[in-house]
Short mmCIF file of C-alpha atoms and ligand atoms in Angstrom, two decimals:
data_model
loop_
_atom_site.label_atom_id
_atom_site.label_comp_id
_atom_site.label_asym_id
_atom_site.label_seq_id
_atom_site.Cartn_x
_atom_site.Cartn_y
_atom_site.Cartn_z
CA UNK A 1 100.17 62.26 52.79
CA UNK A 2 103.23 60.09 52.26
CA UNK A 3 102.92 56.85 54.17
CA UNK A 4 106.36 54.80 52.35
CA UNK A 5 108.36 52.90 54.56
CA UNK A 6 112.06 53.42 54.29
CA UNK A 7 114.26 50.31 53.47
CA UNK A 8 116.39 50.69 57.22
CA UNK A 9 112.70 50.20 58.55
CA UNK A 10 111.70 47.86 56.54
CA UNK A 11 114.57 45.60 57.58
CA UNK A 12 113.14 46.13 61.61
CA UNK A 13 109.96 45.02 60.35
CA UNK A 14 111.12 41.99 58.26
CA UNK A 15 113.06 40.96 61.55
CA UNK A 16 109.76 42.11 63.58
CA UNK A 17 107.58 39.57 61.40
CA UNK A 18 109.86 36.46 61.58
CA UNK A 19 110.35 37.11 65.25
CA UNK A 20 107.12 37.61 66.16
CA UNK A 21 105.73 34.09 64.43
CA UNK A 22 108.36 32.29 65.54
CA UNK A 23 109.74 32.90 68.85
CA UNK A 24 106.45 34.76 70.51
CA UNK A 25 103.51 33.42 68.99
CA UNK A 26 104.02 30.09 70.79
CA UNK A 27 103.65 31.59 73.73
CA UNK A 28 100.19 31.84 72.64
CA UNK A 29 99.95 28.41 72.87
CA UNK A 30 101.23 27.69 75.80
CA UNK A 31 100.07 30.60 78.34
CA UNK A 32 96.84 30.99 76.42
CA UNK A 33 95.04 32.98 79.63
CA UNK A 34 94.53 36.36 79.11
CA UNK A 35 95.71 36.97 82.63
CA UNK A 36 99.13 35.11 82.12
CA UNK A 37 100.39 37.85 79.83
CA UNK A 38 99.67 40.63 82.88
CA UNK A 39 100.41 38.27 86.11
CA UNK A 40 103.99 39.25 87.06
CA UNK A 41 103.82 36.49 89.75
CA UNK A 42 103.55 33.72 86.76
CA UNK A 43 107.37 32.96 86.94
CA UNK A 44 107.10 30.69 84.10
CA UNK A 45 106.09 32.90 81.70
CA UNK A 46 108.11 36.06 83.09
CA UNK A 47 111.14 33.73 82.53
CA UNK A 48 110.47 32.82 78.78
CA UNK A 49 109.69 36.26 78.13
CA UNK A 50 112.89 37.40 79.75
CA UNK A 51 115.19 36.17 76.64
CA UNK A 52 112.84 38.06 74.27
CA UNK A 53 112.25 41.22 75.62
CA UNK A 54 116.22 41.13 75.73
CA UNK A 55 116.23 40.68 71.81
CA UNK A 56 113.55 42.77 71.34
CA UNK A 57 115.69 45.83 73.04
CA UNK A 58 118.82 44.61 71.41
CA UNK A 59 117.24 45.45 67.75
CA UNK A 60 115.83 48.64 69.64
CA UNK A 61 112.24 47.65 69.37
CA UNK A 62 111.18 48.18 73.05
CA UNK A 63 108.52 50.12 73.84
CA UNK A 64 108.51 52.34 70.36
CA UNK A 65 105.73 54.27 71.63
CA UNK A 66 107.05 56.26 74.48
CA UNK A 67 109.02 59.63 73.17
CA UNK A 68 112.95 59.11 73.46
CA UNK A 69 113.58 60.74 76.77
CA UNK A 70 111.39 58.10 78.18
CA UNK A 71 113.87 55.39 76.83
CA UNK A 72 111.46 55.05 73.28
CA UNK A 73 112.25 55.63 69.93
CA UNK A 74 109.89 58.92 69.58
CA UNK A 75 108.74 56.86 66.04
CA UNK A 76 105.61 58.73 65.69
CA UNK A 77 102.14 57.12 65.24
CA UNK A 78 102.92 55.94 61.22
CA UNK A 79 105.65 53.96 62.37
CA UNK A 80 103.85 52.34 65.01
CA UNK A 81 101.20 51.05 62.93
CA UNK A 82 103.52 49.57 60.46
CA UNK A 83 104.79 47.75 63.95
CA UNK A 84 101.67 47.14 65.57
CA UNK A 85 100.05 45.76 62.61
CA UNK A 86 102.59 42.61 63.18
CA UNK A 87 102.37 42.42 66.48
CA UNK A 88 98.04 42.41 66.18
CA UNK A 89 98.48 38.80 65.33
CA UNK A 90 99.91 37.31 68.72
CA UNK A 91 97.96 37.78 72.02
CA UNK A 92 102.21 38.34 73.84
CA UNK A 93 103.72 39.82 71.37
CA UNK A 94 102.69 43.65 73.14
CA UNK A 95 103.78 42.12 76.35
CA UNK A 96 107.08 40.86 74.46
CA UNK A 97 107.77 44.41 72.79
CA UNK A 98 106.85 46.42 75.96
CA UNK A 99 103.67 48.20 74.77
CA UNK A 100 100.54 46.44 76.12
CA UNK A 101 97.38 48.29 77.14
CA UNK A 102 96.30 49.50 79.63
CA UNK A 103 100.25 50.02 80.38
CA UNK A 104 101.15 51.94 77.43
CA UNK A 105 97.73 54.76 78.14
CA UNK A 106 99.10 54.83 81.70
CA UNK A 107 102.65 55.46 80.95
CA UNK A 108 101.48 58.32 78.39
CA UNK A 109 99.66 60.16 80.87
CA UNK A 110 102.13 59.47 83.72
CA UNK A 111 104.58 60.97 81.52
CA UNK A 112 102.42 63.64 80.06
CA UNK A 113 101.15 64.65 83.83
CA UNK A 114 103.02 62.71 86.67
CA UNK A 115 104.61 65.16 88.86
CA UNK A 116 108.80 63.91 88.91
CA UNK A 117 107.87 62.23 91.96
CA UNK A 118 104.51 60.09 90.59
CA UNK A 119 107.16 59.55 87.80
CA UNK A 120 109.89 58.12 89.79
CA UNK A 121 107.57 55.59 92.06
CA UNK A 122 105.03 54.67 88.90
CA UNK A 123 106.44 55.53 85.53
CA UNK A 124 110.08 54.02 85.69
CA UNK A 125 109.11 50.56 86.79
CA UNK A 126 105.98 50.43 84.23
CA UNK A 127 108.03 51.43 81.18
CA UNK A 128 110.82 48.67 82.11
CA UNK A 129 108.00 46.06 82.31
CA UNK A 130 108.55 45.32 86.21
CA UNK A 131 104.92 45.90 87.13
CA UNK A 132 101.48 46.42 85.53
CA UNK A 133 98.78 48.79 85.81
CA UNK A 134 95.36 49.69 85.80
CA UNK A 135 92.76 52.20 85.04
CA UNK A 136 89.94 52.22 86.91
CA UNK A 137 87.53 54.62 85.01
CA UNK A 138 84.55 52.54 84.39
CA UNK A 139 81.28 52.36 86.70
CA UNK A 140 78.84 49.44 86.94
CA UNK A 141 76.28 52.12 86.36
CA UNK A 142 77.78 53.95 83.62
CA UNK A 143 80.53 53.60 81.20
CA UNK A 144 80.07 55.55 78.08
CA UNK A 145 78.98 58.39 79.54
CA UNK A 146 81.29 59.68 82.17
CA UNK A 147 79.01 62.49 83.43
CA UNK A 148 77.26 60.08 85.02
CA UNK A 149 79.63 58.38 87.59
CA UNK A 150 79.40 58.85 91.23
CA UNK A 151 82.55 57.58 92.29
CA UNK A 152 84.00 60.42 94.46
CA UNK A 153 87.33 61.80 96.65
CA UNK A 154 86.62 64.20 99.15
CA UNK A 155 89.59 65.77 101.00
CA UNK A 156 89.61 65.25 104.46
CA UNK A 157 92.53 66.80 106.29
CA UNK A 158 96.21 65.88 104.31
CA UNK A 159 94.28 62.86 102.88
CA UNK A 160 91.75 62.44 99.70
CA UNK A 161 89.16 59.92 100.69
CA UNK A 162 87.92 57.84 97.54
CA UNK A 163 84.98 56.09 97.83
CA UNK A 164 82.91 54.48 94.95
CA UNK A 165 82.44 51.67 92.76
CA UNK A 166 84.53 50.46 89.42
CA UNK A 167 83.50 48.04 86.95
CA UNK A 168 86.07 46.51 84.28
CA UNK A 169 89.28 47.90 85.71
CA UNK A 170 91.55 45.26 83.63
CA UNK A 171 94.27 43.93 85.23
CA UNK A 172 93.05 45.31 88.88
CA UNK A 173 94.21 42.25 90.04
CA UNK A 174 97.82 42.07 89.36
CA UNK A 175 98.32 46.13 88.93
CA UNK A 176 100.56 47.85 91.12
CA UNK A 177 98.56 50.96 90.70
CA UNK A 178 95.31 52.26 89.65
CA UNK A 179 94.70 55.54 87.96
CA UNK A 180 91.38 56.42 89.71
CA UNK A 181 88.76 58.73 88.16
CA UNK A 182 86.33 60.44 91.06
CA UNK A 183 84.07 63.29 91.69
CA UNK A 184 85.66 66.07 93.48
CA UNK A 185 83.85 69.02 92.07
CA UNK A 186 80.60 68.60 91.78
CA UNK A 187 79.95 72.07 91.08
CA UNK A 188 81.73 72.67 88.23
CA UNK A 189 80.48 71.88 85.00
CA UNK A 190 79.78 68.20 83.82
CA UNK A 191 83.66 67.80 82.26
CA UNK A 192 85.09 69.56 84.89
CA UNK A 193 83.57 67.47 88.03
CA UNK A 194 86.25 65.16 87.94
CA UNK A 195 90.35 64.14 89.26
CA UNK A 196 92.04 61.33 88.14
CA UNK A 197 93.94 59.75 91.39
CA UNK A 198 97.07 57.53 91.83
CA UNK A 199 96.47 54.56 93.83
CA UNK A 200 98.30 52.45 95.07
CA UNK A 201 97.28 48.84 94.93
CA UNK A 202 98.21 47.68 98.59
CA UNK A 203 96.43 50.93 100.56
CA UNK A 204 93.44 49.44 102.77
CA UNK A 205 89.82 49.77 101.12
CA UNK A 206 90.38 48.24 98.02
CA UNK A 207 88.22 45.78 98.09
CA UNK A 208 87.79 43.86 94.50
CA UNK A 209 84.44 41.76 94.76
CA UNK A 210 84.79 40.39 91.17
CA UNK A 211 87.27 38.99 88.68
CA UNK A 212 85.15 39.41 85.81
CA UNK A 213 85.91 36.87 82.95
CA UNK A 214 85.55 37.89 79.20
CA UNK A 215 83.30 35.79 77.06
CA UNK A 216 87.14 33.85 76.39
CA UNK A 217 88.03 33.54 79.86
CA UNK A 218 87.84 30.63 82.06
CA UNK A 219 85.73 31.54 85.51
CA UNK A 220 88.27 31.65 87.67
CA UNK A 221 90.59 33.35 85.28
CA UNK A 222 88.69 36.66 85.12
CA UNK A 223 90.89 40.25 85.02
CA UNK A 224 88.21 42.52 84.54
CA UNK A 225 87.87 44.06 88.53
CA UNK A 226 84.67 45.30 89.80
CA UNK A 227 86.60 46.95 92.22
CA UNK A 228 84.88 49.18 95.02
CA UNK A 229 86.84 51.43 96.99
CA UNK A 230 85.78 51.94 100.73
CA UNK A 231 87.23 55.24 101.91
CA UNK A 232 90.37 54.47 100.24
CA UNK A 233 92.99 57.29 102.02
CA UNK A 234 95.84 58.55 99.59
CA UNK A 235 97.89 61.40 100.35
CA UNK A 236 97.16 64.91 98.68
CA UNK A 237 99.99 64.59 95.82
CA UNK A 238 98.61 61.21 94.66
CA UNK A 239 96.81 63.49 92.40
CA UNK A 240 97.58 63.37 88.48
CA UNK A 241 97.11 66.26 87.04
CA UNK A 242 94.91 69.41 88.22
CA UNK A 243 91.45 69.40 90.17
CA UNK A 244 88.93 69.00 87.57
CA UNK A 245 90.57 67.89 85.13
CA UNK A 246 90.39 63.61 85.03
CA UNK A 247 88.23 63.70 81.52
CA UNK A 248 91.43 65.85 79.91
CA UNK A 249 93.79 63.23 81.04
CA UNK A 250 91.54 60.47 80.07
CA UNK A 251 91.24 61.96 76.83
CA UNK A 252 95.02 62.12 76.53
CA UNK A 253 95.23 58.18 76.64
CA UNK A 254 92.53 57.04 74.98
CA UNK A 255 92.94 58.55 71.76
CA UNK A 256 96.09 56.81 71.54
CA UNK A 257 94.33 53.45 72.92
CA UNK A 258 92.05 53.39 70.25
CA UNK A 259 94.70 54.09 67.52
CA UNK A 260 96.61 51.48 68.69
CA UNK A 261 93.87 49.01 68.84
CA UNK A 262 92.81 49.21 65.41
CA UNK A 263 96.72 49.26 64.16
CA UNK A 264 96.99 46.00 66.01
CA UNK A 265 93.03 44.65 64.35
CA UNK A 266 94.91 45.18 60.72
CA UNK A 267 96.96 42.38 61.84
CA UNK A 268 94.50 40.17 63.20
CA UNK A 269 92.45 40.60 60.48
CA UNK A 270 95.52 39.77 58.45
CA UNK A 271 95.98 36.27 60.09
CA UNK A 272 92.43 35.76 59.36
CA UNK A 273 92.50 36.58 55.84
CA UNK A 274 95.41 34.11 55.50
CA UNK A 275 93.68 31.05 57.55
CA UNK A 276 90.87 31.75 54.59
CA UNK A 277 92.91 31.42 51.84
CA UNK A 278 94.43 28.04 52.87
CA UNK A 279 91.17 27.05 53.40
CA UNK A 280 90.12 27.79 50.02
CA UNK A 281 93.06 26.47 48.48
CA UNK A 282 93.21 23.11 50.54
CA UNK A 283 89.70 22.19 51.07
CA UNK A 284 87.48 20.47 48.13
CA UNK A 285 83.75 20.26 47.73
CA UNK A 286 81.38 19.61 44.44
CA UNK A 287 84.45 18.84 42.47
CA UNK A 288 86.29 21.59 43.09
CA UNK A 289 88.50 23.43 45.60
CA UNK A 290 86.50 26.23 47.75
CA UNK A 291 88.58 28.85 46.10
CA UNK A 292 86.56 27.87 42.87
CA UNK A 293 82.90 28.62 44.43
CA UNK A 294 82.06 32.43 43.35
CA UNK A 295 80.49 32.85 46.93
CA UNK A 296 83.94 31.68 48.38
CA UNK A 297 85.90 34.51 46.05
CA UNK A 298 83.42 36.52 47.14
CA UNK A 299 84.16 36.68 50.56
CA UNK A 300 87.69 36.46 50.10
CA UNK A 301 86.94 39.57 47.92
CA UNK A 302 85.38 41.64 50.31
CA UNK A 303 87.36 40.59 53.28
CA UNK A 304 91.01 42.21 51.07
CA UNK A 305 89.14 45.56 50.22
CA UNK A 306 87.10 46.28 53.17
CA UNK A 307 90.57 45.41 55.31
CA UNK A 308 92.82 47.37 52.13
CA UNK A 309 90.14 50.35 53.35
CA UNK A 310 90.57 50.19 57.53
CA UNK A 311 94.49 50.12 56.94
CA UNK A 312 94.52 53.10 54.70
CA UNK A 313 91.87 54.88 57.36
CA UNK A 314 94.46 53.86 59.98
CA UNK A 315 97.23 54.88 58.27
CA UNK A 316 95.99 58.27 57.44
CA UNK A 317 94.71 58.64 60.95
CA UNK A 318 98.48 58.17 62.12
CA UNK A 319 99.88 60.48 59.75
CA UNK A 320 97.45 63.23 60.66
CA UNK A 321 98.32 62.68 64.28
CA UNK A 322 101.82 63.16 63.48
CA UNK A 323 101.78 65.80 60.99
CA UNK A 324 99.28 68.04 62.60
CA UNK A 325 98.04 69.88 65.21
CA UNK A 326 97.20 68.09 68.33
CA UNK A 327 93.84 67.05 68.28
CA UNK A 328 93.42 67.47 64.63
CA UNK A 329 92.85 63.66 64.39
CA UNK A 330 89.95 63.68 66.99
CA UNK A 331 86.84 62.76 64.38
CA UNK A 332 89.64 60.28 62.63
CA UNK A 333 90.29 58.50 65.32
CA UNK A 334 86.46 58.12 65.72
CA UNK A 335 85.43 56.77 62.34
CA UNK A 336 88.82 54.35 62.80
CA UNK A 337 87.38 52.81 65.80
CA UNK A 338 83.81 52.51 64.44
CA UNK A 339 85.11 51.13 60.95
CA UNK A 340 87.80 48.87 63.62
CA UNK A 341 84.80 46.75 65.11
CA UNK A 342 82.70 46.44 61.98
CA UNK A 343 85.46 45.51 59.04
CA UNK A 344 87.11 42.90 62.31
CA UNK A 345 83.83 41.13 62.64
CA UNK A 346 82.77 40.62 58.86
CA UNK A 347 86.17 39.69 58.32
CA UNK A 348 86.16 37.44 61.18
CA UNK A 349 82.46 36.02 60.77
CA UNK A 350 83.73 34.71 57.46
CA UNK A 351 86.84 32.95 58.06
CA UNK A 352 85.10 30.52 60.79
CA UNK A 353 82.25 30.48 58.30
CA UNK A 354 84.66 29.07 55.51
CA UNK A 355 86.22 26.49 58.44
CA UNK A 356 82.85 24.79 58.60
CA UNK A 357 82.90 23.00 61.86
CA UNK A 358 86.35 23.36 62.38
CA UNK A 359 86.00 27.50 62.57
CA UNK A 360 83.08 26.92 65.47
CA UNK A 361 85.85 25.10 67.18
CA UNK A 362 88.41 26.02 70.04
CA UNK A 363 91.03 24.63 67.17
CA UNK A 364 91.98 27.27 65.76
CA UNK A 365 92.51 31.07 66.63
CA UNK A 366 89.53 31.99 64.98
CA UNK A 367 87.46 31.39 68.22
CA UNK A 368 89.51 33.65 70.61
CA UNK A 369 89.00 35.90 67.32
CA UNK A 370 85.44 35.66 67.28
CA UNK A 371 85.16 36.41 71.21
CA UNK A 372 86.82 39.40 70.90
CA UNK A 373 83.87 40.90 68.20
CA UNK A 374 81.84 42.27 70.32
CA UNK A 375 84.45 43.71 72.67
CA UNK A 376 85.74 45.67 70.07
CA UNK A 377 82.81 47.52 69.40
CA UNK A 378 82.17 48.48 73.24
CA UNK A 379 85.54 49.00 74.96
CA UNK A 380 87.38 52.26 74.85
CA UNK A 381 83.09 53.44 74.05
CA UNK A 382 80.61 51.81 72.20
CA UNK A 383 80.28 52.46 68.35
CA UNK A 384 77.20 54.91 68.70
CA UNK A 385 79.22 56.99 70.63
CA UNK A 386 81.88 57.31 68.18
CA UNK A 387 79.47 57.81 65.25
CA UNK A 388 77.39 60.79 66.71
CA UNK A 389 81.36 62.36 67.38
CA UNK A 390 82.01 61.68 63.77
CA UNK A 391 78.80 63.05 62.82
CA UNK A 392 78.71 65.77 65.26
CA UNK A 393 82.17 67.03 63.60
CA UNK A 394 81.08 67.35 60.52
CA UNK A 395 77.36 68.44 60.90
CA UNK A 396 79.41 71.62 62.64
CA UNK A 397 80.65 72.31 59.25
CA UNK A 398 77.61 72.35 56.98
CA UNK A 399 75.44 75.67 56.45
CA UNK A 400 71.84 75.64 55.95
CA UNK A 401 70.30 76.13 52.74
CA UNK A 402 69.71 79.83 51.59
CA UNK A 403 66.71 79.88 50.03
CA UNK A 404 63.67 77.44 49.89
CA UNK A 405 65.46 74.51 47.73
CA UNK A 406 68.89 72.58 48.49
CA UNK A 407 71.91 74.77 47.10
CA UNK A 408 72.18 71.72 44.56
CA UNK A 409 68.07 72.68 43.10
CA UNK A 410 68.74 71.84 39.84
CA UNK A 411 65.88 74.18 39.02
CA UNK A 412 67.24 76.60 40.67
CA UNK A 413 70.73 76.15 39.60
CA UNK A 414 69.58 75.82 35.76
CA UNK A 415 68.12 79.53 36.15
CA UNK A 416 71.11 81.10 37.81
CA UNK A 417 73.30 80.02 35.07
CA UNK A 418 70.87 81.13 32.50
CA UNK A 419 70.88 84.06 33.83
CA UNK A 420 74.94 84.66 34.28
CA UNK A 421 75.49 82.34 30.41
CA UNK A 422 72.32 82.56 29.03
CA UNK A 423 73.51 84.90 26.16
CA UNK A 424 76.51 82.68 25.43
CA UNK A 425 74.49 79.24 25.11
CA UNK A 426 71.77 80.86 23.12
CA UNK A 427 71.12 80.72 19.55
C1 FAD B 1 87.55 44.15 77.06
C2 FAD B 1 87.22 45.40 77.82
C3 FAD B 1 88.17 46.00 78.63
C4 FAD B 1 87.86 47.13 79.35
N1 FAD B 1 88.81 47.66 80.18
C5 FAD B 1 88.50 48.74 80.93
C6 FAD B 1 89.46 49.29 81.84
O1 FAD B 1 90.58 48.79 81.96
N2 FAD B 1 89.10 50.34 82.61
C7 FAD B 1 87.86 50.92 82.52
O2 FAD B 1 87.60 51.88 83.23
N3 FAD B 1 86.93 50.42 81.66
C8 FAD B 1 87.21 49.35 80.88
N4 FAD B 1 86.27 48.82 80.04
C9 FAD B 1 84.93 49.39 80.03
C10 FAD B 1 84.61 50.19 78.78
O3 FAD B 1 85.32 51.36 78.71
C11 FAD B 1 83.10 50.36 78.79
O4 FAD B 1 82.54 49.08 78.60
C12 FAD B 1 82.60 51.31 77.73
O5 FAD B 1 82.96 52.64 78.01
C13 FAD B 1 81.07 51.22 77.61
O6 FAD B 1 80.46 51.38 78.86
P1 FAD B 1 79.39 50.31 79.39
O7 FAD B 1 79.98 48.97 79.31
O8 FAD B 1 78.89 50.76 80.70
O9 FAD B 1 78.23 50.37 78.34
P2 FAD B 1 76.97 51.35 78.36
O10 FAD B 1 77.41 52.73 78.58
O11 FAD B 1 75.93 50.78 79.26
O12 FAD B 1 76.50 51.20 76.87
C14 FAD B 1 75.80 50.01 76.45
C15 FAD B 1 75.22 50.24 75.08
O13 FAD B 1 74.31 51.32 75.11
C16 FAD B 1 74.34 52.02 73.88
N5 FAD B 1 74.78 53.40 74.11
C17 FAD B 1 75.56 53.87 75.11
N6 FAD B 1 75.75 55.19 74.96
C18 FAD B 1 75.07 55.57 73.88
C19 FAD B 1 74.87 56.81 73.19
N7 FAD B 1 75.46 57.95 73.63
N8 FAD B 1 74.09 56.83 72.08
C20 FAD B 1 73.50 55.68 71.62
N9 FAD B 1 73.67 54.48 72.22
C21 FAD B 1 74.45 54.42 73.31
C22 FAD B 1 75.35 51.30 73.00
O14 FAD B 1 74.69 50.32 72.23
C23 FAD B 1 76.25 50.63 74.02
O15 FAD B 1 76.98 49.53 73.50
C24 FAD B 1 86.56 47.70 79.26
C25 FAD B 1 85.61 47.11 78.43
C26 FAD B 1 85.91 45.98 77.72
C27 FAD B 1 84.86 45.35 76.86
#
């Protein structure tokens, strides 16, 4: 595995890392709403961003993710988490650098499965940042397990007909589309029950009863739609991709997701790991600075190797993904995302810890940090999910025992090489 940076990268990153604390993270400050970054109505922000987007795509930084015919760079996954690991810090900078989720899942499999039509009306406009998307997958009855959702298209003349509930389709709001996933097989088997639909946002029957807030969000700035469609009519080519085959195409963009997600927690947990050692280096108690205390080193300790671990389990989940077969990184990506929520909140949990009061504050970023814990560990599946894959994977390549004892019977073992050197170690 050879994860080096070259020094002609290097230099995009340098310029990525100045950039990105300087010129985008105040937008942090000043659109802090989670919805501000998605609304393409907020003219405000849309016309600070303008400027640097336009620098970003002068250094040829735009959108790295898509494959060059798509207008990308075609970087591969080892690249991107060098990138993304700087842009985890700042809630814009993926809006800034054209390469925020859900947009950059639904661009993948737009690309990967849009007919050149779907690509055209959909793709174009998403990958040059003119409108947002969403991906309406989720069901307020079921979420990790897709076999259970009811939400279905029948076909009714040149027309599907979805009807059905959603629950946490980000962005449903300001999206121009929705990538739909319904029944429309119901007697195939459990995976193969289900079509993934393009829908567009302004067709009658969309009916969005909530704007669900995250834990961070202010009421009445919620993005998470619990979206029910009532006999929503789309034509017969709105499909994407085959009958049947909606959990394939989901599959296609979350792996990425998820990869991208924990690429982008390195940097977070970066940022916190610097806020701590201020602290510890400004802040005195008993005598002494709180870099002195042993518990204090101690958490500053753990937080650098457990973090020095994720970001070498992300970085050799990239590299497998671009150096092997496709789907070769399947359990990686797994234990990434379970190790992503666990190593984020310890890390986390002990910088506002160190910050006293001031960490249980809205003063610093370690709140929005803190909200996002327990997010981590559910969206894109909940961590039990992803450690029964993990274990699944490799329980499929253990054998049982042969005989009564483990293979590693000492016992056992001792005789068997008595028997094959027990003339050589005798007397
Ligand atoms: C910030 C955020 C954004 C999201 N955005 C979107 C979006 O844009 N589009 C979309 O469609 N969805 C979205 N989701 C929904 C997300 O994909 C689901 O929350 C996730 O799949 C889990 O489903 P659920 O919430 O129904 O939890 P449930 O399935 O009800 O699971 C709840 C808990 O049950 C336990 N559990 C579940 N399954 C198992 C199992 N197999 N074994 C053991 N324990 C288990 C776990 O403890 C789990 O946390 C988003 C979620 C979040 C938090």
């Amino acid at each position: 595995m050879d994860i080096r940076v070259d020094p002609e990268f290097q230099k995009k990153l340098d310029w990525m890392s100045q950039f990105v604390r300087e010129e985008v993270e105040p937008l942090d400050l000043l659109f802090p709403s989670a919805s501000a970054m998605y609304d393409t109505r907020n003219t405000k922000a849309r016309a600070m961003i303008k400027p640097l987007r336009d620098k970003v795509k002068a250094h040829g930084l735009w959108a790295c993710h898509l494959p060059p015919e798509l207008g990308g760079k075609g970087y591969g996954q080892l690249k991107l988490a060098f990138m993304n690991e700087i842009l985890g810090r700042c809630s814009w900078a993926p809006t800034v650098f054209g390469c925020a989720a859900p947009d950059t899942g639904n661009a993948e499999i737009l690309a990967l499965y849009g007919t050149p039509e779907q690509k055209k009306r959909y793709l174009q406009p998403l990958l040059d940042g003119e409108i947002v998307s969403c991906f309406s997958m989720t069901e307020p009855q079921a979420g990790a397990d897709p076999k259970e959702f009811t939400c279905k298209a029948s076909q009714e003349g040149d027309k599907w007909v979805i009807e059905g509930e959603k629950w946490y389709s980000s962005n449903a709001r300001f999206a121009s589309f929705y990538i739909v996933m319904a029944v429309t097989n119901p007697e195939n088997e459990p995976h193969e029950r289900m079509s993934m639909f393009i829908v567009p946002a302004e067709k009658p029957g969309i009916n969005i009863k909530r704007n669900v807030p995250g834990m961070n969000d202010h009421e009445d700035d919620g993005a998470h739609g619990y979206v029910q469609y009532d006999r929503v009519r789309v034509s017969l080519d709105a499909m994407l991709g085959k009958p049947g085959e909606a959990f394939k195409v989901a599959q296609a963009r979350l792996g990425g997701g998820r990869i991208h997600h924990a690429m982008r927690t390195v940097g977070v947990c970066n940022r916190a790991i610097e806020m701590m050692l201020e602290r510890a280096v400004s802040r005195r108690t008993q005598g002494r600075q709180l870099g002195d205390h042993q518990f204090v080193k101690g958490m500053i300790a753990d937080s650098v190797i457990e973090l020095e671990q994720f970001r070498l389990l992300v970085l050799k989940t990239a590299w497998i993904i671009d150096n092997q077969p496709h789907g070769a990184a399947r359990t990686h990506i797994g234990m990434t995302k379970v190790a992503m929520a666990k190593v984020y909140h310890d890390i986390v949990q002990r910088a506002v810890h160190l910050h006293g009061a001031l960490g249980t504050s809205r003063d610093t970023p370690l709140a929005k940090m803190w909200m996002g814990v327990p997010m981590l560990a559910v969206a894109d599946g909940p961590t039990e999910v992803h450690k029964v894959q993990v274990a699944n994977a490799m329980l499929k390549t253990a054998k049982p025992a042969k005989g009564l004892f483990p293979s590693e019977h000492i016992p056992t073992k001792y005789a068997a090489a008595l028997e094959r050197f027990g003339h050589l170690a005798s007397d």
